[in-house]
GROMACS .gro file of C-alpha atoms in nm:
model
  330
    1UNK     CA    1  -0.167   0.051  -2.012
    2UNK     CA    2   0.107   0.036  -1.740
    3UNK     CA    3   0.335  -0.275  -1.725
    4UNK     CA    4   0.510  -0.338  -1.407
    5UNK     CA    5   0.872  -0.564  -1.467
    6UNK     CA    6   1.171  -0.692  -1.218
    7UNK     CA    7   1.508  -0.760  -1.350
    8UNK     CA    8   1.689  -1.068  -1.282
    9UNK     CA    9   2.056  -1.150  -1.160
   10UNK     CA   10   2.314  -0.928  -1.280
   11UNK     CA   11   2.108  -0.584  -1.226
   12UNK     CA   12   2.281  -0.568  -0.847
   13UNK     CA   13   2.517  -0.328  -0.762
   14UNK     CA   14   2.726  -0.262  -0.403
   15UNK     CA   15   2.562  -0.008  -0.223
   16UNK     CA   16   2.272   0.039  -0.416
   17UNK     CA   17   1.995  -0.034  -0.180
   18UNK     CA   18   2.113   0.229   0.016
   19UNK     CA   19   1.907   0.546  -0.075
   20UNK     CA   20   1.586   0.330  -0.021
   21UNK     CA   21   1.735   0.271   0.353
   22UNK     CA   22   1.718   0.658   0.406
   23UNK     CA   23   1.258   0.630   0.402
   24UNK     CA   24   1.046   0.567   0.700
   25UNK     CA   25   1.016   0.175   0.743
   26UNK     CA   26   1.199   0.013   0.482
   27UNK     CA   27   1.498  -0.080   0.742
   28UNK     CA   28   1.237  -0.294   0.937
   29UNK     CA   29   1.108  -0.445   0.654
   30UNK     CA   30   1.451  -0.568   0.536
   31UNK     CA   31   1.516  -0.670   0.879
   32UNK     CA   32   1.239  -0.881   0.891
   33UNK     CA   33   1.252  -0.997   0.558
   34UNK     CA   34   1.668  -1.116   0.667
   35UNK     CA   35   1.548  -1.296   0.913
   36UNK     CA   36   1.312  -1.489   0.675
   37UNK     CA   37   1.550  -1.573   0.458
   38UNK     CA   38   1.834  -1.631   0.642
   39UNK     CA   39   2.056  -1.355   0.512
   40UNK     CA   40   2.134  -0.998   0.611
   41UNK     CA   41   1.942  -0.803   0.293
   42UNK     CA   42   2.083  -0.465   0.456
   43UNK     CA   43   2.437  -0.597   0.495
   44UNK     CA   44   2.487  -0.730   0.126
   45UNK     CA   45   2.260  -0.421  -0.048
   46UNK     CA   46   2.541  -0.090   0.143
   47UNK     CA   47   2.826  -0.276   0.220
   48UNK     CA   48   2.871  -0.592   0.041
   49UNK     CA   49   3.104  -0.613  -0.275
   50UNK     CA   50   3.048  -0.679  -0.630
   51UNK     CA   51   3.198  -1.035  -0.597
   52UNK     CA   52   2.998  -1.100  -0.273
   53UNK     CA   53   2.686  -1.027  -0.422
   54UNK     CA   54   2.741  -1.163  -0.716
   55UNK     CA   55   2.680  -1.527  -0.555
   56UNK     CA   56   2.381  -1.704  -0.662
   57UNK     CA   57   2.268  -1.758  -0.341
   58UNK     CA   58   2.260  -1.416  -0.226
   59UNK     CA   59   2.225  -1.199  -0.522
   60UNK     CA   60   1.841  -1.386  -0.575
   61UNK     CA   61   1.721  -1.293  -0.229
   62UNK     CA   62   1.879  -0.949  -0.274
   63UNK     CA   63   1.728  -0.877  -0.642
   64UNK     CA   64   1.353  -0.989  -0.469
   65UNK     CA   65   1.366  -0.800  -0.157
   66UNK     CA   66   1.489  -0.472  -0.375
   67UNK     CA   67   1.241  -0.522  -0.630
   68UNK     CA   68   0.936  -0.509  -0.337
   69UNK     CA   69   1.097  -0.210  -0.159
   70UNK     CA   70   1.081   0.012  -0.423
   71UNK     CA   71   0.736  -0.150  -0.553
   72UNK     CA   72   0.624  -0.110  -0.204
   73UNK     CA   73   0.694   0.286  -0.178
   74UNK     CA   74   0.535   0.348  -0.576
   75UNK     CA   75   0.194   0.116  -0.424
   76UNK     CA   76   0.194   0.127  -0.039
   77UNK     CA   77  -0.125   0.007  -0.127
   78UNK     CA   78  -0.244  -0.335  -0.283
   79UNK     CA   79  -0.572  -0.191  -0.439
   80UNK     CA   80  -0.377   0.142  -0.597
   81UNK     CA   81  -0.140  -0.121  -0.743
   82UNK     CA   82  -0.426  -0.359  -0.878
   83UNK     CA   83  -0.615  -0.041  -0.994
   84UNK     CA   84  -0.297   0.112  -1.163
   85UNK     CA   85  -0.127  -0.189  -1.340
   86UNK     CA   86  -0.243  -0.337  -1.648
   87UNK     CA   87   0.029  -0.617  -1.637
   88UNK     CA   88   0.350  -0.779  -1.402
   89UNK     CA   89   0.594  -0.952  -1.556
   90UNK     CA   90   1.032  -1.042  -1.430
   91UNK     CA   91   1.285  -1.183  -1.568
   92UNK     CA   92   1.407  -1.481  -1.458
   93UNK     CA   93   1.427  -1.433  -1.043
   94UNK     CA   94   1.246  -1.137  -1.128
   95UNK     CA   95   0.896  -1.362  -1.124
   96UNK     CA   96   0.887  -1.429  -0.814
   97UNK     CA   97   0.908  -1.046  -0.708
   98UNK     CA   98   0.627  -1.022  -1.009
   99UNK     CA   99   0.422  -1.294  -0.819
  100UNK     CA  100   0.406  -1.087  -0.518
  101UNK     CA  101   0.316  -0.748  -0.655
  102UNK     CA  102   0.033  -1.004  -0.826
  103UNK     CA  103  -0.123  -1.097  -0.524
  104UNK     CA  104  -0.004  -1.457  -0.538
  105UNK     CA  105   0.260  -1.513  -0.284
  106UNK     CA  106   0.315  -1.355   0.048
  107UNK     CA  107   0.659  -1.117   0.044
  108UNK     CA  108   0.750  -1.354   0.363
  109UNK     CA  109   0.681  -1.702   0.112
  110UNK     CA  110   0.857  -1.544  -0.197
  111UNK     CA  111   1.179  -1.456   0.068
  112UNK     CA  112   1.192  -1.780   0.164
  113UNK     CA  113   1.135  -1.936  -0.177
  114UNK     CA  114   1.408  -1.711  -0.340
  115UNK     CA  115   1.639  -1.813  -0.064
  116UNK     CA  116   1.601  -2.162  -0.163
  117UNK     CA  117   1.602  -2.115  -0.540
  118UNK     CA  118   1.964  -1.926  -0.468
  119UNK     CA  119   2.124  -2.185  -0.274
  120UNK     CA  120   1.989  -2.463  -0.501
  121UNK     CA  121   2.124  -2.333  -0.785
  122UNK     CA  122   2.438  -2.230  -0.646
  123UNK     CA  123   2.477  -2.655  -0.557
  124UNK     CA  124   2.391  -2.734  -0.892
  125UNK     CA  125   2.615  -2.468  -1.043
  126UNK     CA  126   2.885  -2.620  -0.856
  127UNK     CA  127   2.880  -2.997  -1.029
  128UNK     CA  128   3.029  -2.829  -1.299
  129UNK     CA  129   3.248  -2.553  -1.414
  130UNK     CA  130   3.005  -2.348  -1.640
  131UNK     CA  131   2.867  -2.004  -1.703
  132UNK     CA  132   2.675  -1.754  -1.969
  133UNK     CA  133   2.774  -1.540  -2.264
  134UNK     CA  134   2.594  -1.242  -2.419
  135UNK     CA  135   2.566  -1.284  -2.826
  136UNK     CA  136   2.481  -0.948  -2.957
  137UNK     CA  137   2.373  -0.902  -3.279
  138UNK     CA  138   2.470  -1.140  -3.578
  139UNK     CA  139   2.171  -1.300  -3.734
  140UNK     CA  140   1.926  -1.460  -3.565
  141UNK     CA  141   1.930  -1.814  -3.762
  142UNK     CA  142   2.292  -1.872  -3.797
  143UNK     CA  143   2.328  -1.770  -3.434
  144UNK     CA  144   2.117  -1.989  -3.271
  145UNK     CA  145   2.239  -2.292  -3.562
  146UNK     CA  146   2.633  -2.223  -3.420
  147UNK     CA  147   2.484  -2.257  -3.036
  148UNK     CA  148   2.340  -2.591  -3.106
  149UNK     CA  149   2.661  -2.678  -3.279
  150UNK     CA  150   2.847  -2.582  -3.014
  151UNK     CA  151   2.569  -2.751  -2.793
  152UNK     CA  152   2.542  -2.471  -2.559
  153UNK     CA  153   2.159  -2.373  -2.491
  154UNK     CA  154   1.996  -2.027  -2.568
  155UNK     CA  155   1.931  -2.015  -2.158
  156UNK     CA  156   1.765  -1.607  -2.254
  157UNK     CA  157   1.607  -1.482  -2.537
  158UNK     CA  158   1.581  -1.153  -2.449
  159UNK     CA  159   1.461  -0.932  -2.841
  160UNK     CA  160   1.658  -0.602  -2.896
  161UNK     CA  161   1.914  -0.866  -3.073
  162UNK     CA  162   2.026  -1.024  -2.793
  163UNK     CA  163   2.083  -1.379  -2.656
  164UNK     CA  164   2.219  -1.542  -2.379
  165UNK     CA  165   2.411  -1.878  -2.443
  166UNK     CA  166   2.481  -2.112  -2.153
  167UNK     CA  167   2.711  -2.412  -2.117
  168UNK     CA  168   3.055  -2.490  -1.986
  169UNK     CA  169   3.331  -2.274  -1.990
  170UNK     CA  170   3.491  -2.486  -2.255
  171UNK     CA  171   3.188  -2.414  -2.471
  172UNK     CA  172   3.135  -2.022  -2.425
  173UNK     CA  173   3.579  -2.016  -2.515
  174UNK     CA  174   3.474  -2.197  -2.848
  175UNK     CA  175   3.159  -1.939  -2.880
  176UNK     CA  176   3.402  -1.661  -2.838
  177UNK     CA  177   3.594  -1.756  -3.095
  178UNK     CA  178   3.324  -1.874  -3.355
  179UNK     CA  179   3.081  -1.539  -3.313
  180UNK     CA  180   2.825  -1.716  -3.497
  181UNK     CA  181   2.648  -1.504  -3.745
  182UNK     CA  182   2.902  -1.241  -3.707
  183UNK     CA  183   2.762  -1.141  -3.359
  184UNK     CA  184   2.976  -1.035  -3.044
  185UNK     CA  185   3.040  -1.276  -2.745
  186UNK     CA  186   3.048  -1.090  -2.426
  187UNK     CA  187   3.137  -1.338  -2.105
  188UNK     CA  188   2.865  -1.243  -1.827
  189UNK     CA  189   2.957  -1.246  -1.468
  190UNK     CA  190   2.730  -1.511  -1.345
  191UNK     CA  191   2.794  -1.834  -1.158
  192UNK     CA  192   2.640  -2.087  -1.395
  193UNK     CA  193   2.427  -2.228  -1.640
  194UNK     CA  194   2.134  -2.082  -1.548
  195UNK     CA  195   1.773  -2.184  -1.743
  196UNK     CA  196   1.949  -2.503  -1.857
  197UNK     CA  197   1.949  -2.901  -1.835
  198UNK     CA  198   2.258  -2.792  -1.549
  199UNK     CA  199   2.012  -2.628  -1.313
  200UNK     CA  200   1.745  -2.952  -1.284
  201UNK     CA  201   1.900  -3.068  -0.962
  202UNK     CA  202   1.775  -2.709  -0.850
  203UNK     CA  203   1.459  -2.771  -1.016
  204UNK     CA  204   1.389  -3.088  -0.787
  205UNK     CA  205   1.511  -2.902  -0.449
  206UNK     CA  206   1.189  -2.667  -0.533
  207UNK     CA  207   0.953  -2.930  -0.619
  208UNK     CA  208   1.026  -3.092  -0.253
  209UNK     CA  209   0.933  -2.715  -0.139
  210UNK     CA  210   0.651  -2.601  -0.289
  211UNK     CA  211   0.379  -2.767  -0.192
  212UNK     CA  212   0.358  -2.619   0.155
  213UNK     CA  213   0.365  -2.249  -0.033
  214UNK     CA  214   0.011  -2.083   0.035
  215UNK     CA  215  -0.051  -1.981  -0.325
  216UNK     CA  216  -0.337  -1.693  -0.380
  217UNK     CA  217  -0.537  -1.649  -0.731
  218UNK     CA  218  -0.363  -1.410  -0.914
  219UNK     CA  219  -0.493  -1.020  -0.898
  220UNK     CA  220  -0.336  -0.892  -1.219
  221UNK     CA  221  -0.290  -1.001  -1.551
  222UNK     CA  222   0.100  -1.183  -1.524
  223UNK     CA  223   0.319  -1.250  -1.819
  224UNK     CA  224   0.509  -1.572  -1.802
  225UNK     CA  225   0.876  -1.598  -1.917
  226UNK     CA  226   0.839  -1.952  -2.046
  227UNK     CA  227   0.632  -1.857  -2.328
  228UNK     CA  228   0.471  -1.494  -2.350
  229UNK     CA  229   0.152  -1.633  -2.206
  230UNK     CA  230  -0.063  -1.457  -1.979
  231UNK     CA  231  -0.110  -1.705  -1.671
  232UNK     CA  232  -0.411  -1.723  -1.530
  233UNK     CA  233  -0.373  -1.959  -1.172
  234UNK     CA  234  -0.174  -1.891  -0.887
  235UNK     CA  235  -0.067  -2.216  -0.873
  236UNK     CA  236   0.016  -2.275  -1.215
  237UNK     CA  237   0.247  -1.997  -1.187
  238UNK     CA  238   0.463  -2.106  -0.912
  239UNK     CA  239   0.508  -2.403  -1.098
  240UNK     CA  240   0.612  -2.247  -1.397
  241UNK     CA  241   0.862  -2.052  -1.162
  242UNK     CA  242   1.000  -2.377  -1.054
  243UNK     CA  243   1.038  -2.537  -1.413
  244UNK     CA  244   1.164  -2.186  -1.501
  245UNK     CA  245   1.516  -2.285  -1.315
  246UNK     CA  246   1.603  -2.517  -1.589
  247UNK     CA  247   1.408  -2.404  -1.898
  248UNK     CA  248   1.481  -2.085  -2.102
  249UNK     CA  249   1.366  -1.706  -2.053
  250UNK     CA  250   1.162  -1.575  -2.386
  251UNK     CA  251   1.145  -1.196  -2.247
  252UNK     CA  252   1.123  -1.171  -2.622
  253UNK     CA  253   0.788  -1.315  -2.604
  254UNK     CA  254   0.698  -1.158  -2.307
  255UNK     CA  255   0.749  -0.797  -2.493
  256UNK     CA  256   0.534  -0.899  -2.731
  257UNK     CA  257   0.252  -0.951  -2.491
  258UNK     CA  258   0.297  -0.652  -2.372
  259UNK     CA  259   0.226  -0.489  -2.750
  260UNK     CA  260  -0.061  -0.690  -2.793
  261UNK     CA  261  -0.202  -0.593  -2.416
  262UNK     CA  262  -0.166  -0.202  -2.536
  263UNK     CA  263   0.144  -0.136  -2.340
  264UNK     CA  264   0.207   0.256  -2.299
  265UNK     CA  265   0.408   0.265  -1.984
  266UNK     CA  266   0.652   0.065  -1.833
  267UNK     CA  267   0.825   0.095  -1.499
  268UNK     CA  268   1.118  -0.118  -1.366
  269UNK     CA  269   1.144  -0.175  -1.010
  270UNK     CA  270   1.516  -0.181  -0.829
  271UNK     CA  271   1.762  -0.241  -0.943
  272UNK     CA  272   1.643  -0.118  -1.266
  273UNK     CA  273   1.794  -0.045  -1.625
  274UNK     CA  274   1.822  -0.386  -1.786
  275UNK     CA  275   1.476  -0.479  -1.888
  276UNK     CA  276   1.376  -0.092  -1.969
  277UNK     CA  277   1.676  -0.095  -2.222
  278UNK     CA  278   1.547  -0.406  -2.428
  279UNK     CA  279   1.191  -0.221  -2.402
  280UNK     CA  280   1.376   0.094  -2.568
  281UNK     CA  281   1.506  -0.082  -2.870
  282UNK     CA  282   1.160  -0.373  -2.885
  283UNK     CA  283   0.867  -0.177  -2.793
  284UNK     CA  284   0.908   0.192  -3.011
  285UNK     CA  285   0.686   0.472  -2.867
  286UNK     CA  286   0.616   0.347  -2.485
  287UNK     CA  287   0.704   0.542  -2.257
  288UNK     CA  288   0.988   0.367  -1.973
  289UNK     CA  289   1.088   0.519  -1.623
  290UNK     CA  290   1.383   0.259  -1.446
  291UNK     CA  291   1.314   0.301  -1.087
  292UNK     CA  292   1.696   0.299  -0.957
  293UNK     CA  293   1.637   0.553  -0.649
  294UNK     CA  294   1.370   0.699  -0.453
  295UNK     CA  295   1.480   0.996  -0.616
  296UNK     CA  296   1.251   0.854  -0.927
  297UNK     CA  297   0.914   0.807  -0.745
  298UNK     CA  298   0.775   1.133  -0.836
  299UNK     CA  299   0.826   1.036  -1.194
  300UNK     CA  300   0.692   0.711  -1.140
  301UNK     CA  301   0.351   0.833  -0.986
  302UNK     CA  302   0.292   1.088  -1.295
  303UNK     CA  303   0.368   0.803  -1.505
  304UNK     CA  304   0.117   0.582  -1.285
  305UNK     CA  305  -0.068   0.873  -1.312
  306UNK     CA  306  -0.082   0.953  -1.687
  307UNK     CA  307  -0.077   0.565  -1.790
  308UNK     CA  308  -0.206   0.355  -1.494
  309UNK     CA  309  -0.557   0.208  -1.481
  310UNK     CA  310  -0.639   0.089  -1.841
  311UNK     CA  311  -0.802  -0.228  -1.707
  312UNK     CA  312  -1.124  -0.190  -1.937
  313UNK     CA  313  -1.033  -0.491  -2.146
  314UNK     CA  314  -1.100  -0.819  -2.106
  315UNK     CA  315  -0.743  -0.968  -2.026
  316UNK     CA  316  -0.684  -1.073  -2.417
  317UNK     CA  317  -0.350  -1.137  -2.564
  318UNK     CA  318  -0.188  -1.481  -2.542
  319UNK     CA  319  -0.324  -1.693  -2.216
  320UNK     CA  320  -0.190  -2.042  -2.116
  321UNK     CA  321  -0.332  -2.332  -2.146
  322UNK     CA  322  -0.403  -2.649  -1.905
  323UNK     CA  323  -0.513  -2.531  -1.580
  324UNK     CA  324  -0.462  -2.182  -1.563
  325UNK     CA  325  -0.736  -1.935  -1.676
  326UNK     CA  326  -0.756  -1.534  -1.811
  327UNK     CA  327  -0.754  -1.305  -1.529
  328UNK     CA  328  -1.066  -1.136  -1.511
  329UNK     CA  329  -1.007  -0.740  -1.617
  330UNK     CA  330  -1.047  -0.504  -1.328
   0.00000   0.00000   0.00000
């Protein structure tokens, strides 16, 4: 069974949507997709630098529109990719490029959403001076008992051993010098808080937008990052993306969906690496391909190839509860 992820914020790099520029159409579509959103996607992915694109508010839009380029060239086609893929999942911003390759929002809604989400975070990351910290390592329980001490929130828990603590700036200093458990601190280049009580003015900008998304039923089976779950209603999934803002990742749950679905494959779409090296260290024996260039698609289609297509069962493994519903297999 083939999983399909998309990273979140921090997988960006100057320059690097520039090989996908160099194919037949994807210049248009990033032209149109700028002028949905309100930002020039070709500018900021081959000329931009690191600390431009490291704002919230364009690093989101950039991280979605790269992640359904390079999904785009592996499936040109919606039916290959709903025939091929046995599950979608992203981290973080990542769902929202997820939800698309899913079937339930429109590239030109999730551009505009993402747009939103960016700036709206960026506002609410601005109230206060705060930011994230990679703990590595260390054990588990006496990590997560020094975060609560320290009252900083465990904004990603992401398996392989790592966590991502979240807080203010005078928090992560006293993290840094605590290393709970033993673990190591490392301070992450983001602009805030991210998945935590600092983000819920962001959370309220989306609720205001939402309802005027056109939301489809979901096509494949999609892994939520609040909980593992596989979510069954399109719009039970956008609201989990908007909740998301404030509430924290469990890609550590997610990966263990994936075991229980029969993972055997998983590809990364662009900018990849992040989310294929936690599968390398949590999920032994399946096979990973990051999709960082167009110079990987051939080994992406005989991995699609080999792997894709395994939709036989009946969409078991963990499902969420309330309104949404398993996804019939296909």
């Amino acid at each position: 069974m083939l999983v399909l992820v998309a990273p979140g914020q921090g997988a960006q790099a100057p320059g690097f949507l520039n090989p996908w520029l160099e194919l037949p159409g994807v210049a248009d579509r990033l032209h149109w997709w700028s002028a949905v959103a309100g930002l020039d996607l070709v500018h900021y992915g081959t000329e931009a630098t690191a600390e431009e694109i490291r704002d919230t508010a364009v690093a989101q839009p950039l991280l979605v529109a790269a992640g359904l380029v390079s999904s785009g060239v592996l499936f040109p086609d919606d039916g290959q990719a709903r025939g091929a893929i046995g599950a979608v999942a992203g981290h973080s911003v990542g769902e929202i490029t997820a939800a698309v390759v899913a079937g339930v929002l429109s590239a030109e809604s999730a551009m505009a959403l993402v747009r939103r989400r960016g700036q709206a975070m960026a506002e609410a990351a601005a109230v206060t001076e705060t930011g994230m910290s990679a703990v590595l390592g260390g054990d588990p329980e006496e990590v997560l008992a020094g975060l609560a001490e320290l009252g900083l929130t465990p904004a990603n828990t992401n398996g392989a051993g790592q966590i991502v603590a979240a807080g203010t700036t005078e928090q992560l200093a006293a993290l840094a010098a605590a290393r709970p458990g033993g673990a190591r601190v490392i301070a992450l280049k983001v602009a805030g808080a991210f998945h935590t009580e600092h983000m819920t003015p962001a959370v309220a900008a989306l609720q205001a937008l939402v309802p005027a998304v056109p939301v489809a039923e979901p096509a494949l089976r999609y892994v939520s990052n609040a909980d593992g779950q596989v979510v069954g209603g399109g719009k039970e999934i956008v609201r989990r993306l908007v909740d998301q803002v404030a509430n924290p990742v469990r890609w550590d749950l997610c990966m263990e969906t994936f075991a229980e679905l029969g993972v055997t494959a998983m590809i990364e779409v662009s900018p990849a690496g992040t989310l294929v090296g936690l599968a390398k260290r949590a999920l032994k024996g399946v096979r990973t391909l990051a999709l960082k260039t167009p110079a990987d698609i051939e080994t992406a289609r005989e991995i699609v190839a080999e792997h894709g297509g395994d939709l036989t069962g009946s969409g078991d493994g963990p499902v969420a509860a309330g309104p949404s519903q398993p996804v019939p297999a296909e």
